[in-house]
N, C-alpha and C. Protein backbone atom coordinates (compact mmCIF):
# COMPACT_ATOMS: atom_id res chain seq x y z
N MET A 1 -6.47 -29.04 -19.63
CA MET A 1 -5.65 -29.21 -18.88
C MET A 1 -6.21 -29.65 -17.45
N MET A 2 -4.46 -30.29 -16.53
CA MET A 2 -4.60 -30.78 -16.41
C MET A 2 -3.67 -30.18 -14.60
N TRP A 3 -4.43 -31.05 -14.35
CA TRP A 3 -5.02 -29.79 -12.32
C TRP A 3 -3.56 -30.69 -11.38
N VAL A 4 -2.55 -30.12 -10.36
CA VAL A 4 -1.75 -30.59 -9.10
C VAL A 4 -2.25 -30.31 -8.50
N VAL A 5 -2.41 -31.23 -7.70
CA VAL A 5 -3.18 -30.89 -6.22
C VAL A 5 -2.19 -31.13 -5.18
N SER A 6 -2.28 -30.66 -4.01
CA SER A 6 -0.89 -30.77 -3.42
C SER A 6 -1.00 -30.17 -1.69
N ASP A 7 -1.13 -30.68 -0.33
CA ASP A 7 -1.56 -30.54 0.23
C ASP A 7 0.02 -30.12 1.49
N MET A 8 0.19 -28.27 1.13
CA MET A 8 0.93 -28.20 2.55
C MET A 8 1.01 -27.54 3.31
N SER A 9 1.21 -28.30 4.62
CA SER A 9 0.16 -28.04 6.36
C SER A 9 -0.18 -27.18 6.57
N ASP A 10 -1.48 -27.12 5.82
CA ASP A 10 -2.73 -27.65 5.54
C ASP A 10 -3.60 -26.46 4.85
N THR A 11 -1.64 -25.65 4.11
CA THR A 11 -2.37 -24.55 2.61
C THR A 11 -2.55 -25.78 1.96
N LEU A 12 -3.45 -26.53 0.94
CA LEU A 12 -4.27 -26.08 -0.70
C LEU A 12 -3.89 -25.26 -1.46
N LEU A 13 -2.60 -26.31 -2.28
CA LEU A 13 -2.01 -25.23 -3.18
C LEU A 13 -2.75 -26.36 -4.44
N ILE A 14 -3.31 -25.20 -6.04
CA ILE A 14 -4.01 -25.55 -6.90
C ILE A 14 -2.79 -25.24 -7.59
N ASN A 15 -1.66 -26.05 -8.81
CA ASN A 15 -1.33 -25.93 -9.44
C ASN A 15 -1.60 -26.22 -11.64
N GLU A 16 -2.58 -24.82 -12.29
CA GLU A 16 -2.76 -25.80 -13.75
C GLU A 16 -1.48 -25.95 -13.52
N LEU A 17 -1.83 -27.43 -14.51
CA LEU A 17 -0.04 -27.78 -14.89
C LEU A 17 -0.27 -27.02 -16.99
N THR A 18 0.74 -26.24 -17.52
CA THR A 18 0.32 -26.06 -19.23
C THR A 18 0.76 -26.97 -20.46
N ALA A 19 0.22 -27.34 -21.34
CA ALA A 19 0.85 -28.26 -21.37
C ALA A 19 1.46 -27.60 -22.60
N PRO A 20 3.33 -28.71 -23.28
CA PRO A 20 3.42 -28.78 -23.83
C PRO A 20 3.25 -27.89 -25.62
N GLN A 21 4.00 -26.23 -26.12
CA GLN A 21 3.42 -26.47 -26.91
C GLN A 21 4.58 -27.15 -28.53
N ILE A 22 3.68 -27.34 -29.18
CA ILE A 22 5.03 -27.19 -31.21
C ILE A 22 5.07 -25.73 -31.50
N THR A 23 6.92 -25.20 -31.16
CA THR A 23 6.94 -24.57 -31.98
C THR A 23 7.32 -24.45 -33.40
N SER A 24 7.81 -25.68 -33.57
CA SER A 24 8.62 -24.97 -35.43
C SER A 24 8.75 -26.86 -35.94
N VAL A 25 8.24 -26.57 -36.94
CA VAL A 25 8.38 -28.39 -37.23
C VAL A 25 9.49 -28.26 -38.88
N ILE A 26 10.36 -28.30 -38.64
CA ILE A 26 10.90 -28.95 -40.38
C ILE A 26 11.78 -29.90 -40.85
N VAL A 27 11.42 -30.03 -42.39
CA VAL A 27 11.16 -30.59 -42.95
C VAL A 27 12.09 -30.46 -44.35
N ASP A 28 13.69 -31.52 -44.18
CA ASP A 28 14.57 -31.37 -44.63
C ASP A 28 13.85 -32.63 -45.76
N ASP A 29 13.20 -32.20 -46.99
CA ASP A 29 12.79 -33.55 -48.52
C ASP A 29 13.57 -33.24 -48.80
N LEU A 30 13.33 -35.13 -49.64
CA LEU A 30 14.48 -36.25 -49.76
C LEU A 30 14.76 -35.34 -51.25
N ASP A 31 16.63 -36.84 -50.67
CA ASP A 31 17.36 -35.43 -52.06
C ASP A 31 16.84 -36.80 -53.79
N CYS A 32 16.00 -37.75 -53.30
CA CYS A 32 15.52 -38.52 -54.38
C CYS A 32 14.83 -38.67 -54.12
N TYR A 33 13.84 -39.13 -54.89
CA TYR A 33 12.29 -40.16 -54.97
C TYR A 33 11.98 -41.27 -54.83
N GLY A 34 11.05 -41.34 -53.44
CA GLY A 34 12.62 -43.59 -53.17
C GLY A 34 13.67 -43.70 -52.40
N ASP A 35 14.13 -42.58 -51.80
CA ASP A 35 15.13 -43.17 -51.22
C ASP A 35 14.71 -42.64 -49.65
N SER A 36 15.57 -42.80 -48.69
CA SER A 36 15.14 -42.38 -46.72
C SER A 36 15.94 -41.27 -46.62
N SER A 37 15.82 -39.91 -47.61
CA SER A 37 16.58 -38.96 -46.92
C SER A 37 16.58 -38.31 -46.08
N ALA A 38 15.07 -37.67 -45.87
CA ALA A 38 14.65 -36.74 -45.88
C ALA A 38 15.22 -36.04 -44.28
N SER A 39 14.63 -35.28 -43.51
CA SER A 39 14.68 -35.27 -41.72
C SER A 39 13.40 -34.75 -41.45
N ILE A 40 13.10 -34.06 -40.17
CA ILE A 40 12.54 -34.01 -39.33
C ILE A 40 12.81 -33.66 -38.45
N THR A 41 12.44 -32.28 -37.81
CA THR A 41 13.45 -31.06 -36.74
C THR A 41 12.15 -30.56 -35.98
N VAL A 42 12.10 -30.86 -35.09
CA VAL A 42 10.50 -30.66 -34.16
C VAL A 42 10.96 -29.79 -33.02
N THR A 43 11.02 -28.53 -32.48
CA THR A 43 11.20 -27.98 -31.45
C THR A 43 9.65 -27.92 -30.71
N GLY A 44 10.13 -27.85 -29.55
CA GLY A 44 8.73 -27.16 -28.02
C GLY A 44 9.65 -26.31 -27.55
N ASN A 45 8.47 -26.38 -26.16
CA ASN A 45 8.05 -25.48 -25.18
C ASN A 45 8.14 -25.99 -24.15
N SER A 46 7.77 -26.19 -22.82
CA SER A 46 7.50 -26.30 -21.73
C SER A 46 7.27 -25.34 -21.44
N TYR A 47 6.51 -25.43 -19.73
CA TYR A 47 7.22 -24.54 -18.76
C TYR A 47 6.70 -25.30 -16.88
N ASN A 48 6.90 -27.57 -17.37
CA ASN A 48 6.83 -28.94 -16.48
C ASN A 48 8.08 -29.69 -16.75
N GLY A 49 9.07 -28.75 -17.17
CA GLY A 49 10.08 -30.13 -17.52
C GLY A 49 10.33 -30.26 -19.14
N GLY A 50 11.69 -31.43 -18.67
CA GLY A 50 12.39 -31.35 -19.94
C GLY A 50 11.05 -31.98 -21.01
N LEU A 51 11.86 -32.46 -22.39
CA LEU A 51 10.41 -32.47 -23.32
C LEU A 51 11.25 -34.00 -24.57
N ASN A 52 9.94 -34.79 -24.22
CA ASN A 52 10.34 -35.51 -25.35
C ASN A 52 9.79 -35.44 -27.36
N TYR A 53 9.88 -35.89 -27.34
CA TYR A 53 9.85 -35.63 -28.91
C TYR A 53 9.31 -37.25 -29.89
N VAL A 54 8.04 -37.55 -29.71
CA VAL A 54 7.10 -38.41 -31.12
C VAL A 54 7.13 -38.46 -32.59
N LEU A 55 8.26 -39.07 -32.43
CA LEU A 55 7.94 -38.72 -34.61
C LEU A 55 6.90 -40.81 -34.45
N ASN A 56 6.12 -41.12 -34.78
CA ASN A 56 5.34 -41.86 -35.13
C ASN A 56 5.27 -42.33 -33.35
N THR A 57 6.74 -44.09 -33.72
CA THR A 57 6.94 -45.02 -32.68
C THR A 57 8.45 -43.89 -32.25
N ASP A 58 8.89 -44.13 -32.57
CA ASP A 58 10.73 -43.20 -32.04
C ASP A 58 10.27 -42.17 -31.63
N THR A 59 11.53 -42.29 -30.12
CA THR A 59 11.09 -40.48 -29.56
C THR A 59 12.27 -40.95 -29.10
N ASN A 60 12.11 -39.87 -28.40
CA ASN A 60 13.88 -38.80 -28.31
C ASN A 60 14.77 -38.14 -27.85
N THR A 61 14.72 -36.61 -27.14
CA THR A 61 15.51 -35.84 -26.29
C THR A 61 15.32 -34.96 -27.21
N THR A 62 15.55 -34.76 -28.14
CA THR A 62 16.39 -33.72 -29.48
C THR A 62 15.87 -33.83 -29.93
N GLY A 63 14.89 -33.61 -31.21
CA GLY A 63 13.53 -33.85 -31.93
C GLY A 63 14.01 -33.78 -33.54
N LEU A 64 15.59 -34.26 -33.61
CA LEU A 64 16.00 -34.80 -35.18
C LEU A 64 16.08 -36.17 -35.20
N PHE A 65 14.79 -35.84 -36.63
CA PHE A 65 14.56 -37.57 -37.20
C PHE A 65 14.79 -37.45 -37.94
N ASP A 66 15.66 -38.70 -38.77
CA ASP A 66 15.91 -38.68 -40.30
C ASP A 66 15.94 -39.71 -40.72
N SER A 67 17.33 -40.45 -41.84
CA SER A 67 16.91 -41.43 -42.17
C SER A 67 15.01 -41.94 -43.51
N LEU A 68 14.10 -40.85 -42.49
CA LEU A 68 12.93 -40.78 -43.70
C LEU A 68 12.41 -40.82 -44.53
N SER A 69 11.98 -42.04 -45.06
CA SER A 69 11.76 -42.01 -46.17
C SER A 69 9.51 -41.26 -46.53
N ALA A 70 9.36 -40.75 -47.35
CA ALA A 70 7.55 -40.37 -48.45
C ALA A 70 6.69 -41.02 -46.85
N GLY A 71 6.37 -39.92 -46.52
CA GLY A 71 4.50 -40.67 -45.76
C GLY A 71 3.82 -39.76 -44.92
N ASN A 72 2.91 -40.37 -43.96
CA ASN A 72 2.35 -39.48 -42.74
C ASN A 72 3.44 -40.08 -41.23
N TYR A 73 3.46 -38.07 -41.30
CA TYR A 73 4.03 -38.37 -39.61
C TYR A 73 3.66 -37.73 -38.59
N LEU A 74 2.98 -38.36 -37.12
CA LEU A 74 2.79 -37.88 -36.35
C LEU A 74 3.28 -37.96 -35.66
N VAL A 75 3.72 -36.57 -34.97
CA VAL A 75 4.26 -35.50 -34.28
C VAL A 75 3.66 -35.13 -33.07
N SER A 76 4.89 -35.90 -31.36
CA SER A 76 3.58 -35.81 -30.85
C SER A 76 5.08 -34.84 -29.83
N ILE A 77 4.55 -34.04 -28.83
CA ILE A 77 5.92 -33.81 -27.44
C ILE A 77 5.09 -34.37 -26.04
N PHE A 78 5.96 -35.07 -25.30
CA PHE A 78 5.31 -35.26 -23.48
C PHE A 78 6.10 -34.16 -22.88
N ASP A 79 6.26 -33.70 -21.52
CA ASP A 79 6.70 -32.91 -20.56
C ASP A 79 7.28 -33.93 -19.33
N ASP A 80 8.08 -33.61 -18.60
CA ASP A 80 7.87 -34.20 -17.48
C ASP A 80 6.93 -34.13 -16.90
N SER A 81 5.80 -33.58 -17.01
CA SER A 81 4.29 -34.23 -15.92
C SER A 81 3.19 -35.18 -17.17
N LEU A 82 3.71 -35.51 -18.10
CA LEU A 82 3.27 -36.41 -18.89
C LEU A 82 2.04 -34.94 -19.77
N CYS A 83 1.93 -34.09 -20.09
CA CYS A 83 1.44 -33.46 -21.18
C CYS A 83 1.53 -33.85 -21.55
N GLU A 84 0.86 -33.13 -23.39
CA GLU A 84 1.29 -33.52 -24.41
C GLU A 84 0.72 -32.94 -25.36
N ALA A 85 0.95 -32.68 -25.78
CA ALA A 85 0.87 -31.76 -27.60
C ALA A 85 0.59 -32.30 -28.75
N ILE A 86 0.29 -32.24 -30.27
CA ILE A 86 0.02 -33.46 -30.95
C ILE A 86 -0.80 -32.77 -31.56
N PRO A 87 0.52 -32.16 -32.98
CA PRO A 87 -0.90 -31.99 -34.33
C PRO A 87 -0.32 -32.85 -35.22
N ASN A 88 -0.27 -33.40 -35.86
CA ASN A 88 -0.24 -33.96 -37.44
C ASN A 88 0.46 -33.66 -38.76
N TYR A 89 1.19 -34.13 -38.90
CA TYR A 89 1.80 -34.24 -40.35
C TYR A 89 1.76 -34.88 -41.30
N SER A 90 1.78 -34.33 -42.78
CA SER A 90 2.10 -35.25 -43.65
C SER A 90 3.22 -34.56 -44.35
N TYR A 91 3.48 -35.43 -44.79
CA TYR A 91 4.81 -35.46 -45.45
C TYR A 91 5.33 -36.04 -47.33
N SER A 92 5.25 -35.32 -48.07
CA SER A 92 4.58 -36.58 -49.45
C SER A 92 6.51 -36.43 -49.94
N ASN A 93 6.22 -37.55 -50.71
CA ASN A 93 8.14 -36.66 -51.78
C ASN A 93 7.15 -35.79 -53.07
N THR A 94 7.99 -35.44 -53.13
CA THR A 94 7.41 -34.36 -53.89
C THR A 94 8.66 -34.58 -55.90
N ARG A 95 9.88 -34.83 -54.70
CA ARG A 95 10.98 -34.71 -56.29
C ARG A 95 11.70 -35.98 -57.43
N THR A 96 11.78 -35.78 -57.89
CA THR A 96 12.14 -37.00 -58.82
C THR A 96 14.35 -36.83 -59.63
N CYS A 97 14.65 -37.45 -60.22
CA CYS A 97 15.38 -38.16 -60.55
C CYS A 97 15.24 -37.45 -62.03
């Protein structure tokens, strides 16, 4: 949890910032073993402004990550207040051609 303290005209306001939440992670499987056709779509919500989605080192504002091969991926989201949610998702290729 993060707290923001501000002073407005001799009144002290303390606002608790709520961490964003990842609401779903959808994995679209590989077309064939060994290729890079998988995708991961992450959705989330935040009470502290917009979201940035991160998959390993790639960042975007859509939550869609495509052209992925089998592997382990760390998903996280950050909101405008830099609060963060981090679950870890593992993706393994189970398909053969």
